XYZ file of C-alpha atoms in Angstrom:
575
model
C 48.109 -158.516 116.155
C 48.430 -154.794 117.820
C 50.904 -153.417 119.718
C 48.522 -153.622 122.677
C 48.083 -157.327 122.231
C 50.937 -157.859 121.528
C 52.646 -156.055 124.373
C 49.960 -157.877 126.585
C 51.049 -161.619 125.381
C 54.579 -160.632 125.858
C 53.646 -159.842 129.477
C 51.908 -163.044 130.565
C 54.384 -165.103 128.732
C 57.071 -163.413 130.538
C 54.654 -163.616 134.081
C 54.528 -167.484 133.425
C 58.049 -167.631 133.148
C 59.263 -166.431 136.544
C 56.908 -168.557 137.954
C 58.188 -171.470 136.705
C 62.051 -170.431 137.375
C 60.201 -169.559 141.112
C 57.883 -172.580 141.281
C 55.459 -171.370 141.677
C 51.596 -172.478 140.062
C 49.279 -169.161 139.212
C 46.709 -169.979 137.710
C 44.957 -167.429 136.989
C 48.337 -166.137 135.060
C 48.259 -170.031 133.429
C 45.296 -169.573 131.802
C 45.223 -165.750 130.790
C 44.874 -164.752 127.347
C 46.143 -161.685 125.618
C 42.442 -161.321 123.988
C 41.288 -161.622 127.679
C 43.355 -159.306 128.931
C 43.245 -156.926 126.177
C 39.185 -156.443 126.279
C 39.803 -156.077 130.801
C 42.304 -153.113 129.998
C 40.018 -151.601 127.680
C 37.091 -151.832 130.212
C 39.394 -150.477 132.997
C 40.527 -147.387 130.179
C 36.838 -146.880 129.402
C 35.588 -146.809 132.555
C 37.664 -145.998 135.375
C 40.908 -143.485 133.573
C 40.817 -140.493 134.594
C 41.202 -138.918 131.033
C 42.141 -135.280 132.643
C 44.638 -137.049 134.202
C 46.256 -139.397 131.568
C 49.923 -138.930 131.340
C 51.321 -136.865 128.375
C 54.387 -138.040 126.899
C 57.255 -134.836 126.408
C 58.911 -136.090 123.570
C 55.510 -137.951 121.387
C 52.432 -138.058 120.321
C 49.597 -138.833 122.381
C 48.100 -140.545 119.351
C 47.368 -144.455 118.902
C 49.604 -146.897 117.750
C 48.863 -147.056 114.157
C 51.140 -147.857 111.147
C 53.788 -144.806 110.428
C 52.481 -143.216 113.810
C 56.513 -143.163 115.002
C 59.875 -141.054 114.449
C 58.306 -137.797 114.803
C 61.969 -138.125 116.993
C 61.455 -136.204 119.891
C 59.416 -133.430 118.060
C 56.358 -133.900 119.114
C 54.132 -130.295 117.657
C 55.482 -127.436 115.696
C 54.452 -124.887 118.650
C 56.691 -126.676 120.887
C 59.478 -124.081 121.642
C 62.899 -125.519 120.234
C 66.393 -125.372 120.855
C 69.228 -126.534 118.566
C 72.030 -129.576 119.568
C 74.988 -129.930 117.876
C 76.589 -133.492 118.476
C 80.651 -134.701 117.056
C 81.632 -138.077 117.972
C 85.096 -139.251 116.996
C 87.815 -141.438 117.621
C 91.177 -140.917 117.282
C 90.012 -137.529 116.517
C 88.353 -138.766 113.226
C 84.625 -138.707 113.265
C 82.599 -142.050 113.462
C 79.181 -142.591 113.628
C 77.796 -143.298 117.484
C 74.366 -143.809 118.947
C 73.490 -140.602 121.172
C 70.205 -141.323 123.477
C 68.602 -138.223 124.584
C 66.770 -138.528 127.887
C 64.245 -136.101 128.938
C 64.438 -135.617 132.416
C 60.966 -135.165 134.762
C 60.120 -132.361 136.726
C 61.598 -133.732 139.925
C 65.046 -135.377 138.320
C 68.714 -134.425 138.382
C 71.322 -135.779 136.119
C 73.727 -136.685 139.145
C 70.602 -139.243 140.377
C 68.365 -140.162 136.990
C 67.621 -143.865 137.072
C 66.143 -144.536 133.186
C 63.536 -146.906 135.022
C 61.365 -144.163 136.298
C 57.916 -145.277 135.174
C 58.105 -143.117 131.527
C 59.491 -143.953 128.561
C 61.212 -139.961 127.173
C 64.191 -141.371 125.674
C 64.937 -139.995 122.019
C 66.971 -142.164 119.440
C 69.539 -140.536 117.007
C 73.223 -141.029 115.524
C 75.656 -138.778 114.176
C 76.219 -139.508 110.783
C 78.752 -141.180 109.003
C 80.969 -138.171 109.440
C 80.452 -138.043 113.122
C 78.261 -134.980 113.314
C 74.452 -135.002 114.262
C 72.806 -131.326 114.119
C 68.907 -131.569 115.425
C 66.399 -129.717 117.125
C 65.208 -130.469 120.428
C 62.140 -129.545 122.765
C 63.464 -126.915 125.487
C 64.249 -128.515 128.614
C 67.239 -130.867 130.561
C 68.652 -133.609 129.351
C 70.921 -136.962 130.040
C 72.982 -137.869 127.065
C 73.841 -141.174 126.817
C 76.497 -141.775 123.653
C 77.464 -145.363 122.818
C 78.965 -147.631 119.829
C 78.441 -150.927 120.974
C 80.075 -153.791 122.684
C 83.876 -152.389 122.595
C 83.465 -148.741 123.599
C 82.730 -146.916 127.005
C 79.493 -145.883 127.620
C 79.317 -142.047 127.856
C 76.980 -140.388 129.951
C 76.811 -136.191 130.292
C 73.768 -134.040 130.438
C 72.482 -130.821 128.621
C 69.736 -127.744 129.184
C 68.416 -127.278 126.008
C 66.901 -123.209 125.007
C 65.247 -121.872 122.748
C 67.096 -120.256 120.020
C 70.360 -121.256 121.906
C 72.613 -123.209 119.739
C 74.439 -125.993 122.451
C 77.441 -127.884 120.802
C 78.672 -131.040 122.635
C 82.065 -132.725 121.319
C 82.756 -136.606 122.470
C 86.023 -138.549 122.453
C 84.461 -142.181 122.197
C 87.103 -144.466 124.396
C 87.673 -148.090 122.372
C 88.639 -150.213 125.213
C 89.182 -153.243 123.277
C 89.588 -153.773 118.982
C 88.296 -157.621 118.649
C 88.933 -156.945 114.541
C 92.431 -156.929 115.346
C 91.931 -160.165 117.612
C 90.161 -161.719 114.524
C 85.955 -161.035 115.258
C 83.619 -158.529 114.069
C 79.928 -157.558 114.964
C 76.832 -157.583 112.764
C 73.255 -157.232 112.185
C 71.767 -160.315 110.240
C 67.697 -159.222 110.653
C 67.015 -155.254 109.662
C 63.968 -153.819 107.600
C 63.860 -150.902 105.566
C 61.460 -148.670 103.811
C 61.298 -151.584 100.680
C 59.488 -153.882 103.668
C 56.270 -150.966 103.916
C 53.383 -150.609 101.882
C 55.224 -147.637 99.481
C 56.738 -151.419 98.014
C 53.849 -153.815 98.360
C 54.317 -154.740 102.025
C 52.412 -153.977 105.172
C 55.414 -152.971 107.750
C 55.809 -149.550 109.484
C 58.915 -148.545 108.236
C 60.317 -145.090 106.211
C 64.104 -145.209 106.857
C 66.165 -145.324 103.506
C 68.773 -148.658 103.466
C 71.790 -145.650 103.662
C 69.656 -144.695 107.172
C 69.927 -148.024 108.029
C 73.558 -148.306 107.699
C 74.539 -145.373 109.656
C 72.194 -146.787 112.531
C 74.042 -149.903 112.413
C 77.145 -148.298 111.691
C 76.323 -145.957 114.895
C 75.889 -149.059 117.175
C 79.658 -150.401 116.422
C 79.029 -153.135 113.268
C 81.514 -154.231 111.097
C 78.826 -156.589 108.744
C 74.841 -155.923 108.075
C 72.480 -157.712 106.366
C 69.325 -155.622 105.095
C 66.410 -158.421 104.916
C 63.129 -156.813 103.412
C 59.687 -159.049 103.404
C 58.439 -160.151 99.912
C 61.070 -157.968 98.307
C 64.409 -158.078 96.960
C 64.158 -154.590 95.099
C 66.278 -153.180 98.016
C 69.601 -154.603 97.027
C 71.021 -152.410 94.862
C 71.003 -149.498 97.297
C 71.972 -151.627 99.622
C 74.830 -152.661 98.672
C 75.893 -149.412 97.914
C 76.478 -148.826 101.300
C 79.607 -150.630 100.796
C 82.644 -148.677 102.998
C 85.748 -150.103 104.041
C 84.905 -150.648 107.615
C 80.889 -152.033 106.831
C 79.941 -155.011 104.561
C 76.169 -155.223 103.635
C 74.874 -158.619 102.830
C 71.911 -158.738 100.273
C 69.180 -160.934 101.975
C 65.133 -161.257 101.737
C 63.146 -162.698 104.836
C 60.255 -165.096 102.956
C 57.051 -165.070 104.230
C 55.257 -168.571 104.820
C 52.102 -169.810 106.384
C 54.312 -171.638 108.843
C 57.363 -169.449 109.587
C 59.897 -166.823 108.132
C 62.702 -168.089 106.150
C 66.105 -165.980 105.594
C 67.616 -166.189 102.387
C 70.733 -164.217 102.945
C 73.494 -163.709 100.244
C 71.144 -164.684 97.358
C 71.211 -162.422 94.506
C 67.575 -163.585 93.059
C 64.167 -163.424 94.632
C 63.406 -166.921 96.315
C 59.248 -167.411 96.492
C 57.439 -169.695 99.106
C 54.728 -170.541 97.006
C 51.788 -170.421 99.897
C 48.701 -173.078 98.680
C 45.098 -172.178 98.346
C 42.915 -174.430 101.712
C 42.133 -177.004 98.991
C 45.997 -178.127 98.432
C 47.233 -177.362 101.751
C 48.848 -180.579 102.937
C 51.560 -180.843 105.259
C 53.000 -183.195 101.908
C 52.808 -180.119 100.133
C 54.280 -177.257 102.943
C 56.898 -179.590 103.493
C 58.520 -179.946 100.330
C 57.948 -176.732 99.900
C 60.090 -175.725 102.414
C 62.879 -178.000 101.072
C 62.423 -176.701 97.478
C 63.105 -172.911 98.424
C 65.763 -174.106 101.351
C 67.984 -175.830 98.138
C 67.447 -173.007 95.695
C 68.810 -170.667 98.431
C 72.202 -172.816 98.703
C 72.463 -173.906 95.262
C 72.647 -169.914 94.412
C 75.386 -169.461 97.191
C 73.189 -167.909 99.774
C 72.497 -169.022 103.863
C 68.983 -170.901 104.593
C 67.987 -169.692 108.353
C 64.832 -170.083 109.996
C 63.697 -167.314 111.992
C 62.020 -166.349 115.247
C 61.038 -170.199 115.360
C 58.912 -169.722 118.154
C 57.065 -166.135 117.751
C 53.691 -165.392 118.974
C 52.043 -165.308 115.820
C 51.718 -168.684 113.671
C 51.906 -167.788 110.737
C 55.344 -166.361 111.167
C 56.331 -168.943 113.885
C 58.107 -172.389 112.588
C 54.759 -175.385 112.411
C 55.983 -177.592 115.641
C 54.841 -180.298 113.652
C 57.744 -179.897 111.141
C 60.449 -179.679 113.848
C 62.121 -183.357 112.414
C 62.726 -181.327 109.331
C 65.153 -178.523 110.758
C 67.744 -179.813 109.599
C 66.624 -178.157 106.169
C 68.557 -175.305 107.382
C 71.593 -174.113 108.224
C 71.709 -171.300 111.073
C 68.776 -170.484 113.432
C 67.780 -167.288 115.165
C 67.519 -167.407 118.719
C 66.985 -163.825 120.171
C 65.041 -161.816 118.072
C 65.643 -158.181 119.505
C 62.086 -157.301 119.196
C 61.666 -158.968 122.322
C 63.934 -159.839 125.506
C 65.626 -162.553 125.806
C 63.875 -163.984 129.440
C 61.969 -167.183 130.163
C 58.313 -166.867 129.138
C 59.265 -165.002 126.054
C 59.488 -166.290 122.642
C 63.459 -166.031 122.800
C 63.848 -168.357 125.862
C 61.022 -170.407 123.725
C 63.123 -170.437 120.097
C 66.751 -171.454 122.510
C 65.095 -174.250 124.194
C 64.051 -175.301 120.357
C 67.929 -175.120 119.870
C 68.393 -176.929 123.124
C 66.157 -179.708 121.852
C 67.937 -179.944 118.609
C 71.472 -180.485 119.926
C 70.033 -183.347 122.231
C 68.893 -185.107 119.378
C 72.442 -184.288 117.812
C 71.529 -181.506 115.307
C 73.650 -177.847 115.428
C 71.863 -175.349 114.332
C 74.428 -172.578 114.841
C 72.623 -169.598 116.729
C 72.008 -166.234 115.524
C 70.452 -162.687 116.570
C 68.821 -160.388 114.513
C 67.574 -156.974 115.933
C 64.148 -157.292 113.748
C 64.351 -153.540 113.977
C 61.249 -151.963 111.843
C 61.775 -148.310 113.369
C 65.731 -147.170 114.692
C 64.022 -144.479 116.402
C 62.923 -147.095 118.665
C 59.855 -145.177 120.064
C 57.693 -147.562 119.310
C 56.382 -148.238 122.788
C 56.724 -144.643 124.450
C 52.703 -143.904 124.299
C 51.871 -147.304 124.971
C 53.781 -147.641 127.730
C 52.254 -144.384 129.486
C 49.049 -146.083 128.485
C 49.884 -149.068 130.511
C 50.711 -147.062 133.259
C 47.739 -144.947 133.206
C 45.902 -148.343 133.283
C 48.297 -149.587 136.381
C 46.835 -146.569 138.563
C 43.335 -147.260 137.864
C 43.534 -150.826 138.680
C 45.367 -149.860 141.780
C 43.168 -147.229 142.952
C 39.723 -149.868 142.400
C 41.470 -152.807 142.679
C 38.471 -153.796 145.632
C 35.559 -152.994 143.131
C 37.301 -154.746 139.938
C 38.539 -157.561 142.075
C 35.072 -158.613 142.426
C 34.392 -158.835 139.182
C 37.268 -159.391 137.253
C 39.462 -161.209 139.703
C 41.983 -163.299 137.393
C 42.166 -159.844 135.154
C 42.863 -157.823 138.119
C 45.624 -160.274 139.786
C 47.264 -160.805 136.712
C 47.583 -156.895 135.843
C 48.975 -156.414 139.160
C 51.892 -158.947 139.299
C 52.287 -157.447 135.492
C 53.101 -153.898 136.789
C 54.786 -155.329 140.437
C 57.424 -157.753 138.762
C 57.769 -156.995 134.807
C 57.047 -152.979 133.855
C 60.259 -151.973 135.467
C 62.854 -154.465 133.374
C 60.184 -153.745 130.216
C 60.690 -149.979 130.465
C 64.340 -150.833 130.880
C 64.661 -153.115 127.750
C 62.910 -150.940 125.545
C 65.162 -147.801 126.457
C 68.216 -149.868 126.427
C 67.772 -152.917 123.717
C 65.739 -151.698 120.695
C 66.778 -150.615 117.388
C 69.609 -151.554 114.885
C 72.146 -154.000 116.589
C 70.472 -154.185 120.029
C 71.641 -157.811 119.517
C 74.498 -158.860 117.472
C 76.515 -161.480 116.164
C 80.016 -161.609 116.234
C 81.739 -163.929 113.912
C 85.065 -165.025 113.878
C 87.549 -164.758 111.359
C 90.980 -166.099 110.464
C 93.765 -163.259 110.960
C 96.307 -164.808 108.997
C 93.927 -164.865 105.541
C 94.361 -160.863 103.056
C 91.291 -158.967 104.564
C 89.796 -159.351 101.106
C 89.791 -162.927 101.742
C 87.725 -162.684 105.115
C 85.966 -159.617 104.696
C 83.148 -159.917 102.251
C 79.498 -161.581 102.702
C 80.559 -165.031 101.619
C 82.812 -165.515 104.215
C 80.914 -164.010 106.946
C 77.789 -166.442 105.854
C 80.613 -169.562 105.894
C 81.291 -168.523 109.989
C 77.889 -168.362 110.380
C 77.234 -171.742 109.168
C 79.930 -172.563 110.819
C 78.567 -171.128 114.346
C 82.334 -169.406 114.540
C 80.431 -166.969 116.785
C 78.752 -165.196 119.770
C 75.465 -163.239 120.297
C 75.244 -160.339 122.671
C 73.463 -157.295 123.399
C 76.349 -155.886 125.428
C 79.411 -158.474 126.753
C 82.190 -159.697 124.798
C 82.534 -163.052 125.442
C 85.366 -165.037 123.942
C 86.055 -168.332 124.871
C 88.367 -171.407 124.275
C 87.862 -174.620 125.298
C 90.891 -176.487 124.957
C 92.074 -174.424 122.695
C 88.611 -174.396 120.227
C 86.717 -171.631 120.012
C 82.892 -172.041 118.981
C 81.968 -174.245 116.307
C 85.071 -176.340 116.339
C 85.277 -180.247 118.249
C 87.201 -181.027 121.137
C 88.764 -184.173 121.470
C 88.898 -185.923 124.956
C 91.382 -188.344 123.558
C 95.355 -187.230 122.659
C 97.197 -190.041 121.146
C 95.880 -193.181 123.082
C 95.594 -190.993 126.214
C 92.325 -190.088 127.595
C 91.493 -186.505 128.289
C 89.593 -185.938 131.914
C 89.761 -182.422 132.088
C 89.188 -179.183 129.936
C 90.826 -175.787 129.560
C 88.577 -173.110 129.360
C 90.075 -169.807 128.975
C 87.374 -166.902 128.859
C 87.928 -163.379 127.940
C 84.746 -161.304 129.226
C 84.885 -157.810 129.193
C 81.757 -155.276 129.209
C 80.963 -151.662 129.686
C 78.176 -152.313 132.170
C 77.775 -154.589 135.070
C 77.712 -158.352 134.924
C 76.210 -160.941 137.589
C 76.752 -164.501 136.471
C 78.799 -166.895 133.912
C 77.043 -169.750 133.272
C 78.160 -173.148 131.853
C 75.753 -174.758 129.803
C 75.444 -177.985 127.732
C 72.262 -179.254 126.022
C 70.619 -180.378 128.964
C 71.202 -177.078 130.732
C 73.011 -175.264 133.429
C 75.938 -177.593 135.107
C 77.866 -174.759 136.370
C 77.038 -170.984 137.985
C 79.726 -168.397 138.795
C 79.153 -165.367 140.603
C 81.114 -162.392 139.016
C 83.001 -159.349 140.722
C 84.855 -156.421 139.156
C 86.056 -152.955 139.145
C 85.059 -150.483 136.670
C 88.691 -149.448 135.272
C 89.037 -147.240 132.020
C 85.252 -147.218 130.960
C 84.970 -150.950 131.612
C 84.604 -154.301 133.716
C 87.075 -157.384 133.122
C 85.712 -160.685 134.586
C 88.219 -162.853 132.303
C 89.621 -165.738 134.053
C 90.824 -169.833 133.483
C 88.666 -172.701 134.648
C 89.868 -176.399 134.987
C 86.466 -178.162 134.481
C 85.325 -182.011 134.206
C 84.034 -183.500 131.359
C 80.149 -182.231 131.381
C 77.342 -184.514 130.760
C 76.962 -183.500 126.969
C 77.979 -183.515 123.371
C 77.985 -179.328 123.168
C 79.298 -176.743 125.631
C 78.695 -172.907 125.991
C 78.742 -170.025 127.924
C 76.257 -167.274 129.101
C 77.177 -164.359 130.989
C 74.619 -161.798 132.123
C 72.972 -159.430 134.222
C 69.595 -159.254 133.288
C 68.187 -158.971 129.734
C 69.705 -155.773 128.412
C 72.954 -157.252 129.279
C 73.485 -160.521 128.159
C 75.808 -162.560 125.865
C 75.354 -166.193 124.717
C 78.204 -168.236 122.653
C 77.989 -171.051 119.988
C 79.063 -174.297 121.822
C 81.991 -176.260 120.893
C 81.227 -179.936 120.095
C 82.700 -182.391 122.551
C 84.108 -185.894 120.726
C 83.810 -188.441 123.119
C-alpha cells in the first residue's frame, strides 16, 4: 500500500466515523474506496494542477514518497544558504535529552500569533543528545521552537531568526512539574523499528536510524522503558541492549510477521518464526495452531505474547476476524498504534472496540500503545500533505466541471479537506515519532529498584494491565482504592458496597475537554473539564462518588482531541 493510499483510506475511514458519531448516512463516503479515490486524485493532479503553481515545501524535498526518501531533516539542497543552531536542554542544570520541534514560519506569520494548523506541514524533528546538546544546521529564515520531554514537563515554546554564517545558541531550563517515578509509574515505548527492520537486514521498511538513535529519541520524549521490535529479525539485540543507562531499560523484542496479523514477542532472547504455509496447506486448522505454537514458545522462554494493530488496514498485518475466539492466545493487546490517530473511523477506534468486545465476553486483554515509529524525523507526510493540498485547490476551483463527472469523488474530497485536513496536519506535527503514545506502567515503591526496574518486571505490569496509555495526560486513577488491573469488591464483610471512590489525579501540559467514564458497553458518564494554566500546567484532579456501573470493567478517558488524549486499563468490578 502507498503513502497516498494509504493516507486516502485513513481519510474516508476517519470521514465515516464522524458521521456515525453525527448520524448522519453519506453514501457516497459509505461506499468510497481508497483505490477509487486514489485513481480521482490522480486525474484531478494530471489534469487540472497547476504545476507552476504547486506548493514547495521549505524544509523537503519535492520528490515522491519512495522508500528512504525522508530525514534529509530540514536540509532540503546543498545551495540552500545555512545558518548554525546550537540547542542545551537540562534539568536541574544537568543536561537531558529533549525533543526540540523547529517550525518554519510562512511569509505572512509571527511567532506571537503562529497556529501549527496553517495548511503546511514545515515542522523539523530533532533531540539533543544524551548529553543535552544538539548542534545542527538550519535553512536561513524564522523560526518557532517548540522543546518538550513528554507527559511530566512544560511545554516550551520560543522562537529564533536563523543567518547565514551566524552561529545562534539557545539554552533551556526544562520545568518537571510532576516525577510519577517517585509516585511509583514510568513511561515507555513497546513498538519502535530500527535500521535492522530495512532492506540493509533482509526487510523491506524505510528506516536508517541506529538502535543508540533510537534511544535518545525515546529518551528525548521523557521514557523511562523501550522496547526495540525489528520485523523478521532479532540481530538487533545486542546493540540494543547496550543502550542500557540508569534512567532507560531496553527490552529485546521482534514483531513476527504472519499472513493474518503481527505478533510481539517481547523479552525473548531467541528468534520465534511464524512458519507462513504454501496455498496448498493453508487451512485455518493449520494458521491456527500455528498461532498457538509460536504464542507458547514466546512464554515458555519468559517473553510477552501481544497481538498488534488488530485491526490495521492491510490484512495481512491485521488479526483474521475469523480467529477472534482465539485471543485469548495472548496476553496484552495494542490498541493505539501511533501511526495513526486514535478517532472513530480509524483503525485505533477499530482495534479498542475489538478490546471492548473482548471484555463483554469476559476476556482482559490489557491495552497497550506502541508509536510504530519507522522514521523519528517524522516527516514522513510533509510533501504529501502539500500534495493533498495542491489537489484541495483544484477540486475547489472546478468543483462544477468535476462534479459532473465525478460526483461521489468530488463530495467526498471536499468534506475530506472541510472536516479532517486541519486535525490531520495537527496530528502529524504533534503525535508522530518515538513515544507519541506511551505506556505507563506501574510499579511497587516499596520493592529495591533492581527489583522493579528491569524488562521482566515491566512485561509482568503489562500483563498485568498495571497501566495507562497517553499521548499527553497523566491520568492516575483509584477506584476504591485499586488502581488498573486490580478487582474491586462491592462486598466488605457481609455488607454490600453501593457506591465507589474514585479518586483521579489528571494533570497535563496542554488543554483538556472531557473525562469520560467508560465500562465495556461504553460511555455511562461525561464531565466537562475547566482549569488554569499554573506553573507550565493544567490540574483537573478531583473525587467522584459514583454508582455501581452496568459492567464487569471500569476506565477512564480524558481528552481533547486526538493529539491529546489518555486512556487507562480498567479495574475489574467483583460483583
Amino acid at each position: 500500500m502507498s503513502k497516498e493510499t494509504k493516507f486516502l483510506s485513513i481519510a474516508i475511514g476517519l470521514l465515516q466515523g464522524i458521521y456515525r458519531e453525527e448520524g448522519i448516512t453519506n453514501k457516497a463516503a459509505d461506499s468510497m474506496d481508497a483505490d477509487r479515490l486514489y485513481k480521482y486524485v490522480r486525474l484531478v493532479n494530471d489534469k487540472y494542477v497547476d504545476k507552476a503553481a504547486k506548493r514547495t515545501n521549505e524544509v523537503d524535498y519535492p520528490a515522491g514518497n519512495d522508500r528512504n526518501r525522508f530525514h534529509h531533516n530540514g536540509i532540503i539542497s546543498p545551495d540552500v544558504p545555512l545558518g548554525n543552531v546550537f540547542v542545551e536542554t537540562r534539568t536541574s542544570g544537568v543536561g537531558t535529552p529533549a525533543q526540540v520541534k523547529f517550525f518554519k514560519l510562512l511569509q505572512e506569520e509571527e511567532p506571537a500569533t503562529f497556529d501549527r494548523v496553517n495548511g503546511k506541514i514545515t515542522m523539523i524533528r530533532d533531540m539533543t543528545g544524551f548529553d543535552g546538546c544538539l548542534s545542527r544546521k538550519l535553512p536561513v529564515g524564522r523560526y518557532v521552537i517548540e522543546v518538550s520531554k513528554g507527559s511530566e514537563y512544560e511545554i516550551i515554546t520560543d522562537d529564533i531568526e536563523i543567518t547565514e554564517g551566524v552561529f545562534s545558541r539557545k539554552t533551556y531550563d526544562l520545568n518537571r512539574f510532576v516525577n510519577l517515578e517517585s509516585e511509583g509509574w514510568i513511561s515507555g515505548e513497546l513498538h519502535h523499528h530500527c535500521v535492522y527492520s530495512s532492506p540493509v537486514f533482509g526487510g523491506d521498511d524505510d528506516v536508517v536510524e541506529t538502535p543508540e538513535q533510537v534511544a535518545n529519541s525515546m529518551m528525548a520524549s521523557g521514557l523511562s522503558y523501550g522496547a526495540l521490535s525489528d520485523h523478521h529479525i532479532i540481530l538487533s539485540h545486542p546493540a540494543w541492549k547496550a543502550n542500557k543507562r540508569d534512567n532507560f531499560i531496553p527490552i529485546i523484542s521482534k514483531e513476527i510477521s504472519t499472513s493474518n496479523g503481527h505478533v510481539m514477542a517481547m523479552g525473548v532472547p531467541i528468534d520465534v518464526i511464524y512458519v507462513i504455509p504454501d496455498d496448498r496447506n493453508r487451512t485455518d486448522k493449520y494458521l491456527r495452531n500455528e498461532f498457538v505454537r509460536i504464542t507458547d514458545e514466546i512464554k515458555e522462554n519468559g517473553g510477552l505474547a501481544q497481538i498488534n494493530h488488530p485491526r490495521d488496514l492491510q490484512r495481512s498485518i491485521s488479526w483474521n476476524p475469523d480467529f477472534e475466539d482465539m485471543l485469548d492466545i495472548f496476553e496484552t493487546m495494542e490498541i493505539w498504534n501511533g501511526s495513526n490517530p486514535m478517532m472513530a473511523g480509524s483503525t485505533n477506534d477499530a482495534a479498542m472496540n475489538l478490546w471492548n468486545r473482548c471484555m463483554q465476553r469476559g476476556l482482559f486483554l490489557p491495552a497497550t500503545t506502541g508509536s510504530d515509529t519507522h522514521n523519528i524525523c517524522a516527516d514522513d507526510y510533509h510533501v504529501l500533505f502539500d500534495e493533498v493540498m495542491d489537489t484541495m485547490d483544484a477540486i475547489r476551483a472546478n468543483e462544477q466541471e468535476l462534479s459532473r463527472e465525478y460526483s461521489d469523488e468530488t463530495g467526498v474530497m471536499l468534506e475530506i479537506g472541510e472536516k479532517l485536513l486541519p486535525i490531520l496536519e495537527k496530528w502529524a506535527e504533534t503525535c508522530l515519532s518515538s513515544g507519541c503514545v506511551r505506556t505507563y506502567i506501574n510499579f511497587d515503591v516499596t520493592v529495591p529498584r533492581e527489583n522493579t526496574h528491569n524488562p521482566e518486571y515491566i512485561m509482568n505490569r503489562l500483563r498485568l494491565g498495571r497501566s495507562f496509555l497517553t499521548n499527553g495526560p497523566i491520568l492516575l486513577t483509584k477506584v476504591n482504592g485499586k488502581i488498573p488491573g486490580h478487582n474491586v469488591r462491592l462486598t466488605e464483610g457481609k455488607k454490600r458496597i453501593d457506591k465507589l471512590t474514585v479518586e483521579i489525579k489528571l494533570l497535563a501540559n496542554r488543554p483538556l475537554k472531557t473525562l469520560e467514564l467508560s465500562t465495556e458497553n461504553g460511555v455511562y458518564k461525561e464531565i466537562e473539564l475547566c482549569a488554569e494554566k499554573k506553573d507550565g500546567f493544567y490540574d483537573y484532579s478531583m473525587e467522584l462518588e459514583e454508582a455501581i456501573p452496568d459492567g464487569k470493567y471500569l476506565y477512564f478517558i480524558a481528552r481533547d482531541d486526538c493529539t491529546n488524549l489518555a486512556i487507562t486499563n480498567p479495574v475489574i468490578i467483583n460483583r
